[in-house]
PDB file of C-alpha atoms in Angstrom:
ATOM      1  CA  GLY H 806     252.894 -44.257 -66.945  1.00 49.00           C
ATOM      2  CA  ASP H 807     256.514 -44.783 -65.872  1.00 50.00           C
ATOM      3  CA  TYR H 808     255.554 -46.134 -62.424  1.00 51.00           C
ATOM      4  CA  ASP H 809     252.574 -48.292 -63.069  1.00 61.00           C
ATOM      5  CA  ILE H 810     251.916 -50.916 -60.677  1.00 64.00           C
ATOM      6  CA  ILE H 811     250.374 -54.193 -61.919  1.00 64.00           C
ATOM      7  CA  VAL H 812     248.665 -56.625 -59.449  1.00 65.00           C
ATOM      8  CA  LEU H 813     246.861 -59.524 -60.834  1.00 61.00           C
ATOM      9  CA  ASP H 814     243.942 -61.355 -58.528  1.00 62.00           C
ATOM     10  CA  ILE H 815     244.318 -65.047 -59.877  1.00 59.00           C
ATOM     11  CA  THR H 816     241.763 -66.115 -57.152  1.00 58.00           C
ATOM     12  CA  LEU H 817     239.229 -66.932 -59.200  1.00 57.00           C
ATOM     13  CA  SER H 818     241.510 -67.918 -62.489  1.00 57.00           C
ATOM     14  CA  LEU H 819     241.427 -71.193 -64.165  1.00 58.00           C
ATOM     15  CA  ARG H 820     244.325 -73.677 -63.022  1.00 64.00           C
ATOM     16  CA  SER H 821     246.885 -72.115 -65.622  1.00 67.00           C
ATOM     17  CA  ILE H 822     246.028 -68.162 -65.606  1.00 70.00           C
ATOM     18  CA  PRO H 823     248.655 -67.739 -62.922  1.00 67.00           C
ATOM     19  CA  ILE H 824     251.309 -69.349 -65.030  1.00 71.00           C
ATOM     20  CA  LEU H 825     250.512 -67.417 -67.959  1.00 75.00           C
ATOM     21  CA  ALA H 826     250.327 -64.010 -65.970  1.00 72.00           C
ATOM     22  CA  MET H 827     254.230 -64.086 -65.227  1.00 72.00           C
ATOM     23  CA  ILE H 828     255.308 -65.176 -69.114  1.00 76.00           C
ATOM     24  CA  SER H 829     252.965 -62.692 -70.228  1.00 75.00           C
ATOM     25  CA  VAL H 830     254.651 -59.938 -68.181  1.00 72.00           C
ATOM     26  CA  LEU H 831     257.749 -61.101 -68.988  1.00 73.00           C
ATOM     27  CA  TYR H 832     256.992 -60.531 -72.953  1.00 75.00           C
ATOM     28  CA  ALA H 833     255.414 -57.003 -71.606  1.00 70.00           C
ATOM     29  CA  LYS H 834     259.225 -56.464 -70.695  1.00 69.00           C
ATOM     30  CA  ALA H 835     260.353 -57.912 -73.688  1.00 69.00           C
ATOM     31  CA  LEU H 836     259.049 -54.937 -75.798  1.00 71.00           C
ATOM     32  CA  ILE H 837     259.027 -52.155 -73.457  1.00 65.00           C
ATOM     33  CA  GLU H 838     262.161 -50.421 -75.963  1.00 57.00           C
ATOM     34  CA  ASN H 839     263.466 -47.914 -72.889  1.00 58.00           C
ATOM     35  CA  LYS H 840     264.980 -50.601 -70.127  1.00 56.00           C
ATOM     36  CA  GLU H 841     265.238 -47.768 -67.925  1.00 58.00           C
ATOM     37  CA  GLN H 842     261.610 -47.423 -67.488  1.00 55.00           C
ATOM     38  CA  VAL H 843     261.550 -51.466 -66.805  1.00 55.00           C
ATOM     39  CA  LYS H 844     262.621 -50.431 -63.409  1.00 56.00           C
ATOM     40  CA  ASN H 845     259.998 -48.522 -62.221  1.00 49.00           C
ATOM     41  CA  LYS H 846     257.121 -51.299 -62.655  1.00 56.00           C
ATOM     42  CA  SER H 847     256.048 -53.274 -60.228  1.00 63.00           C
ATOM     43  CA  PHE H 848     254.372 -56.672 -60.593  1.00 68.00           C
ATOM     44  CA  HIS H 849     252.442 -58.548 -57.802  1.00 72.00           C
ATOM     45  CA  LEU H 850     250.788 -61.932 -57.901  1.00 73.00           C
ATOM     46  CA  MET H 851     247.601 -62.458 -55.156  1.00 76.00           C
ATOM     47  CA  TYR H 852     245.651 -64.904 -54.406  1.00 75.00           C
ATOM     48  CA  GLY H 853     242.809 -65.316 -52.181  1.00 75.00           C
ATOM     49  CA  ALA H 854     242.325 -68.254 -50.470  1.00 75.00           C
ATOM     50  CA  PHE H 855     238.738 -68.739 -49.739  1.00 74.00           C
ATOM     51  CA  GLU H 856     238.376 -72.580 -50.064  1.00 71.00           C
ATOM     52  CA  VAL H 857     240.211 -72.428 -46.610  1.00 75.00           C
ATOM     53  CA  GLY H 858     238.527 -68.673 -45.317  1.00 76.00           C
ATOM     54  CA  LYS H 859     236.534 -68.437 -41.831  1.00 80.00           C
ATOM     55  CA  GLU H 860     232.853 -67.516 -41.263  1.00 79.00           C
ATOM     56  CA  LYS H 861     233.141 -64.672 -38.877  1.00 79.00           C
ATOM     57  CA  LYS H 862     229.517 -62.650 -38.014  1.00 78.00           C
ATOM     58  CA  GLY H 863     228.565 -64.062 -41.036  1.00 77.00           C
ATOM     59  CA  GLU H 864     231.185 -62.736 -43.073  1.00 79.00           C
ATOM     60  CA  THR H 865     233.804 -65.425 -44.637  1.00 75.00           C
ATOM     61  CA  TYR H 866     237.432 -63.925 -43.937  1.00 81.00           C
ATOM     62  CA  ALA H 867     240.127 -65.613 -46.347  1.00 80.00           C
ATOM     63  CA  PRO H 868     244.084 -65.313 -46.458  1.00 81.00           C
ATOM     64  CA  ILE H 869     245.312 -63.197 -49.194  1.00 81.00           C
ATOM     65  CA  PHE H 870     248.578 -64.636 -50.383  1.00 79.00           C
ATOM     66  CA  ASN H 871     250.996 -62.948 -52.144  1.00 79.00           C
ATOM     67  CA  LEU H 872     253.159 -64.900 -54.820  1.00 75.00           C
ATOM     68  CA  SER H 873     255.329 -62.662 -56.715  1.00 76.00           C
ATOM     69  CA  TYR H 874     257.996 -64.312 -55.268  1.00 76.00           C
ATOM     70  CA  TYR H 875     258.418 -67.013 -57.354  1.00 77.00           C
ATOM     71  CA  TYR H 876     258.458 -64.512 -60.185  1.00 76.00           C
ATOM     72  CA  LYS H 877     261.011 -63.201 -58.931  1.00 78.00           C
ATOM     73  CA  LEU H 878     262.452 -66.595 -58.329  1.00 80.00           C
ATOM     74  CA  MET H 879     261.427 -67.072 -62.394  1.00 81.00           C
ATOM     75  CA  GLU H 880     262.969 -64.290 -63.035  1.00 82.00           C
ATOM     76  CA  LEU H 881     266.513 -65.389 -60.856  1.00 83.00           C
ATOM     77  CA  SER H 882     266.551 -68.329 -62.375  1.00 86.00           C
ATOM     78  CA  LEU H 883     267.141 -66.667 -65.754  1.00 87.00           C
ATOM     79  CA  ALA H 884     269.344 -64.641 -64.518  1.00 88.00           C
ATOM     80  CA  VAL H 885     271.357 -67.564 -63.703  1.00 89.00           C
ATOM     81  CA  ASP H 886     270.945 -69.299 -66.911  1.00 90.00           C
ATOM     82  CA  GLU H 887     272.097 -66.550 -68.566  1.00 91.00           C
ATOM     83  CA  PHE H 888     275.441 -66.083 -66.684  1.00 91.00           C
ATOM     84  CA  VAL H 889     276.780 -69.468 -66.668  1.00 90.00           C
ATOM     85  CA  ASN H 890     275.567 -70.182 -69.742  1.00 91.00           C
ATOM     86  CA  TYR H 891     275.426 -67.403 -71.913  1.00 91.00           C
ATOM     87  CA  GLY H 892     278.224 -64.530 -70.324  1.00 89.00           C
ATOM     88  CA  THR H 893     276.297 -62.252 -69.918  1.00 89.00           C
ATOM     89  CA  ALA H 894     275.553 -60.389 -66.085  1.00 87.00           C
ATOM     90  CA  GLU H 895     272.878 -57.621 -67.270  1.00 85.00           C
ATOM     91  CA  ARG H 896     270.249 -59.235 -66.172  1.00 83.00           C
ATOM     92  CA  PHE H 897     271.458 -59.442 -62.854  1.00 81.00           C
ATOM     93  CA  GLY H 898     272.421 -55.517 -63.269  1.00 78.00           C
ATOM     94  CA  GLU H 899     268.466 -55.101 -63.621  1.00 78.00           C
ATOM     95  CA  LEU H 900     267.343 -57.161 -60.703  1.00 76.00           C
ATOM     96  CA  ALA H 901     270.039 -55.440 -58.515  1.00 72.00           C
ATOM     97  CA  GLU H 902     268.261 -52.565 -58.677  1.00 70.00           C
ATOM     98  CA  GLU H 903     265.277 -54.357 -57.461  1.00 71.00           C
ATOM     99  CA  LEU H 904     266.304 -56.871 -54.489  1.00 69.00           C
ATOM    100  CA  GLY H 905     266.881 -53.823 -52.452  1.00 70.00           C
ATOM    101  CA  ASP H 906     269.515 -53.512 -49.616  1.00 75.00           C
ATOM    102  CA  SER H 907     270.368 -57.199 -49.177  1.00 77.00           C
ATOM    103  CA  PRO H 908     272.971 -59.947 -49.973  1.00 81.00           C
ATOM    104  CA  GLU H 909     271.409 -60.758 -53.406  1.00 80.00           C
ATOM    105  CA  ARG H 910     271.864 -57.421 -54.489  1.00 82.00           C
ATOM    106  CA  ARG H 911     275.422 -57.088 -53.483  1.00 85.00           C
ATOM    107  CA  LEU H 912     275.824 -60.320 -55.159  1.00 86.00           C
ATOM    108  CA  ALA H 913     274.325 -59.433 -58.443  1.00 86.00           C
ATOM    109  CA  ARG H 914     276.342 -56.513 -58.862  1.00 88.00           C
ATOM    110  CA  LYS H 915     279.848 -58.089 -57.721  1.00 90.00           C
ATOM    111  CA  LEU H 916     278.783 -60.909 -60.947  1.00 91.00           C
ATOM    112  CA  LYS H 917     277.630 -57.684 -62.913  1.00 90.00           C
ATOM    113  CA  GLU H 918     280.790 -55.678 -62.297  1.00 92.00           C
ATOM    114  CA  LEU H 919     283.374 -59.088 -62.550  1.00 93.00           C
ATOM    115  CA  LEU H 920     281.958 -59.307 -66.327  1.00 93.00           C
ATOM    116  CA  ASP H 921     281.941 -55.498 -67.268  1.00 93.00           C
ATOM    117  CA  TYR H 922     285.908 -55.850 -66.157  1.00 94.00           C
ATOM    118  CA  VAL H 923     285.889 -58.925 -68.648  1.00 93.00           C
ATOM    119  CA  TYR H 924     283.553 -56.747 -71.171  1.00 92.00           C
ATOM    120  CA  VAL H 925     286.314 -54.091 -70.894  1.00 92.00           C
ATOM    121  CA  LEU H 926     289.595 -55.730 -70.642  1.00 91.00           C
ATOM    122  CA  ARG H 927     290.245 -54.263 -67.606  1.00 91.00           C
ATOM    123  CA  CYS H 928     293.019 -57.289 -66.435  1.00 90.00           C
ATOM    124  CA  PRO H 929     294.055 -55.973 -63.130  1.00 90.00           C
ATOM    125  CA  PHE H 930     290.961 -55.267 -61.772  1.00 93.00           C
ATOM    126  CA  ILE H 931     290.558 -58.897 -62.762  1.00 93.00           C
ATOM    127  CA  GLU H 932     293.427 -60.139 -61.089  1.00 91.00           C
ATOM    128  CA  SER H 933     292.503 -58.084 -57.955  1.00 91.00           C
ATOM    129  CA  PHE H 934     288.730 -58.827 -57.852  1.00 93.00           C
ATOM    130  CA  SER H 935     287.193 -61.081 -55.273  1.00 92.00           C
ATOM    131  CA  PHE H 936     283.909 -62.032 -53.593  1.00 89.00           C
ATOM    132  CA  GLU H 937     283.658 -61.025 -49.493  1.00 84.00           C
ATOM    133  CA  LYS H 938     283.921 -63.913 -47.688  1.00 79.00           C
ATOM    134  CA  ASP H 939     280.797 -62.722 -45.844  1.00 83.00           C
ATOM    135  CA  LEU H 940     278.761 -61.876 -48.283  1.00 84.00           C
ATOM    136  CA  TRP H 941     278.747 -66.327 -49.065  1.00 82.00           C
ATOM    137  CA  GLU H 942     278.436 -66.835 -45.610  1.00 80.00           C
ATOM    138  CA  GLU H 943     275.198 -63.947 -45.541  1.00 81.00           C
ATOM    139  CA  LEU H 944     273.797 -65.870 -48.781  1.00 79.00           C
ATOM    140  CA  GLU H 945     274.077 -69.547 -47.373  1.00 75.00           C
ATOM    141  CA  LYS H 946     272.660 -68.737 -43.733  1.00 74.00           C
ATOM    142  CA  LYS H 947     269.113 -67.614 -45.504  1.00 64.00           C
ATOM    143  CA  LYS H 948     267.149 -70.782 -45.877  1.00 53.00           C
ATOM    144  CA  ASP H 949     263.623 -69.526 -45.941  1.00 51.00           C
ATOM    145  CA  GLU H 950     261.341 -70.327 -48.457  1.00 46.00           C
ATOM    146  CA  GLY H 951     261.093 -66.508 -49.251  1.00 48.00           C
ATOM    147  CA  GLU H 952     264.597 -66.084 -49.980  1.00 59.00           C
ATOM    148  CA  LEU H 953     265.111 -65.690 -53.871  1.00 58.00           C
ATOM    149  CA  PHE H 954     268.378 -67.501 -53.818  1.00 61.00           C
ATOM    150  CA  THR H 955     267.871 -70.914 -53.066  1.00 68.00           C
ATOM    151  CA  LYS H 956     270.446 -73.719 -52.296  1.00 71.00           C
ATOM    152  CA  HIS H 957     270.797 -74.797 -55.792  1.00 79.00           C
ATOM    153  CA  LEU H 958     270.949 -71.647 -57.553  1.00 80.00           C
ATOM    154  CA  LEU H 959     273.641 -70.099 -55.063  1.00 79.00           C
ATOM    155  CA  LYS H 960     276.158 -72.982 -55.444  1.00 82.00           C
ATOM    156  CA  LYS H 961     275.635 -73.136 -59.517  1.00 86.00           C
ATOM    157  CA  VAL H 962     276.714 -69.531 -59.353  1.00 88.00           C
ATOM    158  CA  LYS H 963     279.225 -70.039 -56.470  1.00 87.00           C
ATOM    159  CA  SER H 964     280.798 -72.757 -58.189  1.00 89.00           C
ATOM    160  CA  GLU H 965     281.254 -70.599 -61.793  1.00 91.00           C
ATOM    161  CA  VAL H 966     283.127 -67.770 -59.838  1.00 92.00           C
ATOM    162  CA  SER H 967     285.091 -69.756 -56.828  1.00 89.00           C
ATOM    163  CA  VAL H 968     288.550 -68.400 -57.905  1.00 91.00           C
ATOM    164  CA  PHE H 969     287.263 -65.338 -57.076  1.00 92.00           C
ATOM    165  CA  SER H 970     285.981 -66.834 -53.356  1.00 83.00           C
ATOM    166  CA  GLY H 971     288.963 -67.605 -51.824  1.00 73.00           C
ATOM    167  CA  GLU H 972     291.724 -65.808 -50.236  1.00 72.00           C
ATOM    168  CA  ASP H 973     294.322 -68.538 -51.956  1.00 80.00           C
ATOM    169  CA  SER H 974     293.783 -67.510 -55.549  1.00 85.00           C
ATOM    170  CA  SER H 975     296.811 -65.943 -57.099  1.00 89.00           C
ATOM    171  CA  GLU H 976     296.299 -63.051 -59.894  1.00 89.00           C
ATOM    172  CA  TRP H 977     297.639 -65.790 -62.666  1.00 89.00           C
ATOM    173  CA  GLU H 978     294.803 -67.958 -61.630  1.00 92.00           C
ATOM    174  CA  LYS H 979     291.865 -65.188 -62.116  1.00 93.00           C
ATOM    175  CA  ALA H 980     293.060 -64.216 -64.810  1.00 92.00           C
ATOM    176  CA  LEU H 981     293.691 -67.774 -66.334  1.00 93.00           C
ATOM    177  CA  TRP H 982     289.812 -67.803 -65.678  1.00 94.00           C
ATOM    178  CA  ALA H 983     288.535 -64.456 -67.167  1.00 94.00           C
ATOM    179  CA  VAL H 984     290.297 -66.235 -70.635  1.00 94.00           C
ATOM    180  CA  LYS H 985     288.932 -69.659 -70.137  1.00 94.00           C
ATOM    181  CA  TRP H 986     285.299 -67.642 -69.676  1.00 93.00           C
ATOM    182  CA  CYS H 987     286.075 -66.013 -73.045  1.00 93.00           C
ATOM    183  CA  GLU H 988     286.439 -69.169 -74.670  1.00 93.00           C
ATOM    184  CA  LYS H 989     283.785 -70.395 -73.202  1.00 93.00           C
ATOM    185  CA  HIS H 990     281.703 -67.654 -74.560  1.00 93.00           C
ATOM    186  CA  ARG H 991     283.310 -67.073 -77.984  1.00 92.00           C
ATOM    187  CA  LEU H 992     284.708 -63.825 -76.703  1.00 91.00           C
ATOM    188  CA  TYR H 993     287.170 -64.625 -78.565  1.00 93.00           C
ATOM    189  CA  PRO H 994     289.112 -61.037 -79.085  1.00 92.00           C
ATOM    190  CA  GLN H 995     288.688 -59.857 -75.046  1.00 92.00           C
ATOM    191  CA  GLY H 996     290.269 -63.721 -74.207  1.00 93.00           C
ATOM    192  CA  TYR H 997     293.052 -63.236 -76.611  1.00 94.00           C
ATOM    193  CA  THR H 998     293.960 -59.430 -75.298  1.00 94.00           C
ATOM    194  CA  ILE H 999     293.432 -60.320 -71.559  1.00 93.00           C
ATOM    195  CA  LEU H1000     296.147 -63.903 -72.368  1.00 93.00           C
ATOM    196  CA  ARG H1001     298.727 -61.672 -73.832  1.00 93.00           C
ATOM    197  CA  GLU H1002     298.397 -58.978 -71.110  1.00 91.00           C
ATOM    198  CA  MET H1003     298.820 -62.181 -68.251  1.00 90.00           C
ATOM    199  CA  ILE H1004     301.166 -62.998 -69.682  1.00 92.00           C
ATOM    200  CA  ILE H1005     303.470 -60.093 -70.194  1.00 91.00           C
ATOM    201  CA  SER H1006     302.222 -59.243 -66.506  1.00 88.00           C
ATOM    202  CA  GLN H1007     303.237 -62.896 -65.266  1.00 86.00           C
ATOM    203  CA  ALA H1008     306.617 -62.582 -66.842  1.00 90.00           C
ATOM    204  CA  CYS H1009     307.153 -58.602 -64.916  1.00 89.00           C
ATOM    205  CA  ARG H1010     306.206 -60.681 -61.696  1.00 85.00           C
ATOM    206  CA  LEU H1011     308.805 -63.383 -61.998  1.00 88.00           C
ATOM    207  CA  LEU H1012     311.317 -60.833 -63.142  1.00 90.00           C
ATOM    208  CA  ARG H1013     310.788 -58.478 -60.068  1.00 88.00           C
ATOM    209  CA  GLU H1014     311.288 -61.704 -57.951  1.00 86.00           C
ATOM    210  CA  TYR H1015     314.249 -63.496 -60.073  1.00 84.00           C
ATOM    211  CA  LEU H1016     315.924 -59.209 -59.248  1.00 87.00           C
ATOM    212  CA  ARG H1017     314.878 -59.346 -55.243  1.00 84.00           C
ATOM    213  CA  GLU H1018     316.945 -62.175 -54.973  1.00 75.00           C
TER     214      GLU H1018
END
């Protein structure tokens, strides 16, 4: 159905089954033609640790571990890889809908927003774009194992968009980042158009300063 919930109990499975389960879910999501339906799917990976269970009144009680975090971490790792190496934030956009109200969701949305400006050549929006300072601070403070953005993934993403994270970056530097990004990811028409517009805009800014003097 449209709102399926998939729960895999891997308590008595072979050791390779959890890995195959996560790969199978990614495979199934890739086969769904209507991506809107993917947003309504919920996946949970559970493990009942009977080997550490305790006897109580003739019954064995054992903890149940929710390992779904590792599936989300795998998806996030794929999103970071696609963003850095292929110049797309589509997976970040999909993840943003699943992360709830969190700094991770805000970052995913901001990354998607930035690349949308690049794709549609919104140069003024690229030049004025920035990440909120408190966003990076909130993400860096979250060091619990259950947090999706590990320090290594966060560092990789932040290094790619560092020009938008500081107050000292100029409009020229931000536009130049977009040109280099387009060249890196073979978006040549977009890169050429942004380069032309940024040169014209910079010339107008310099002329304005000259006339003021």
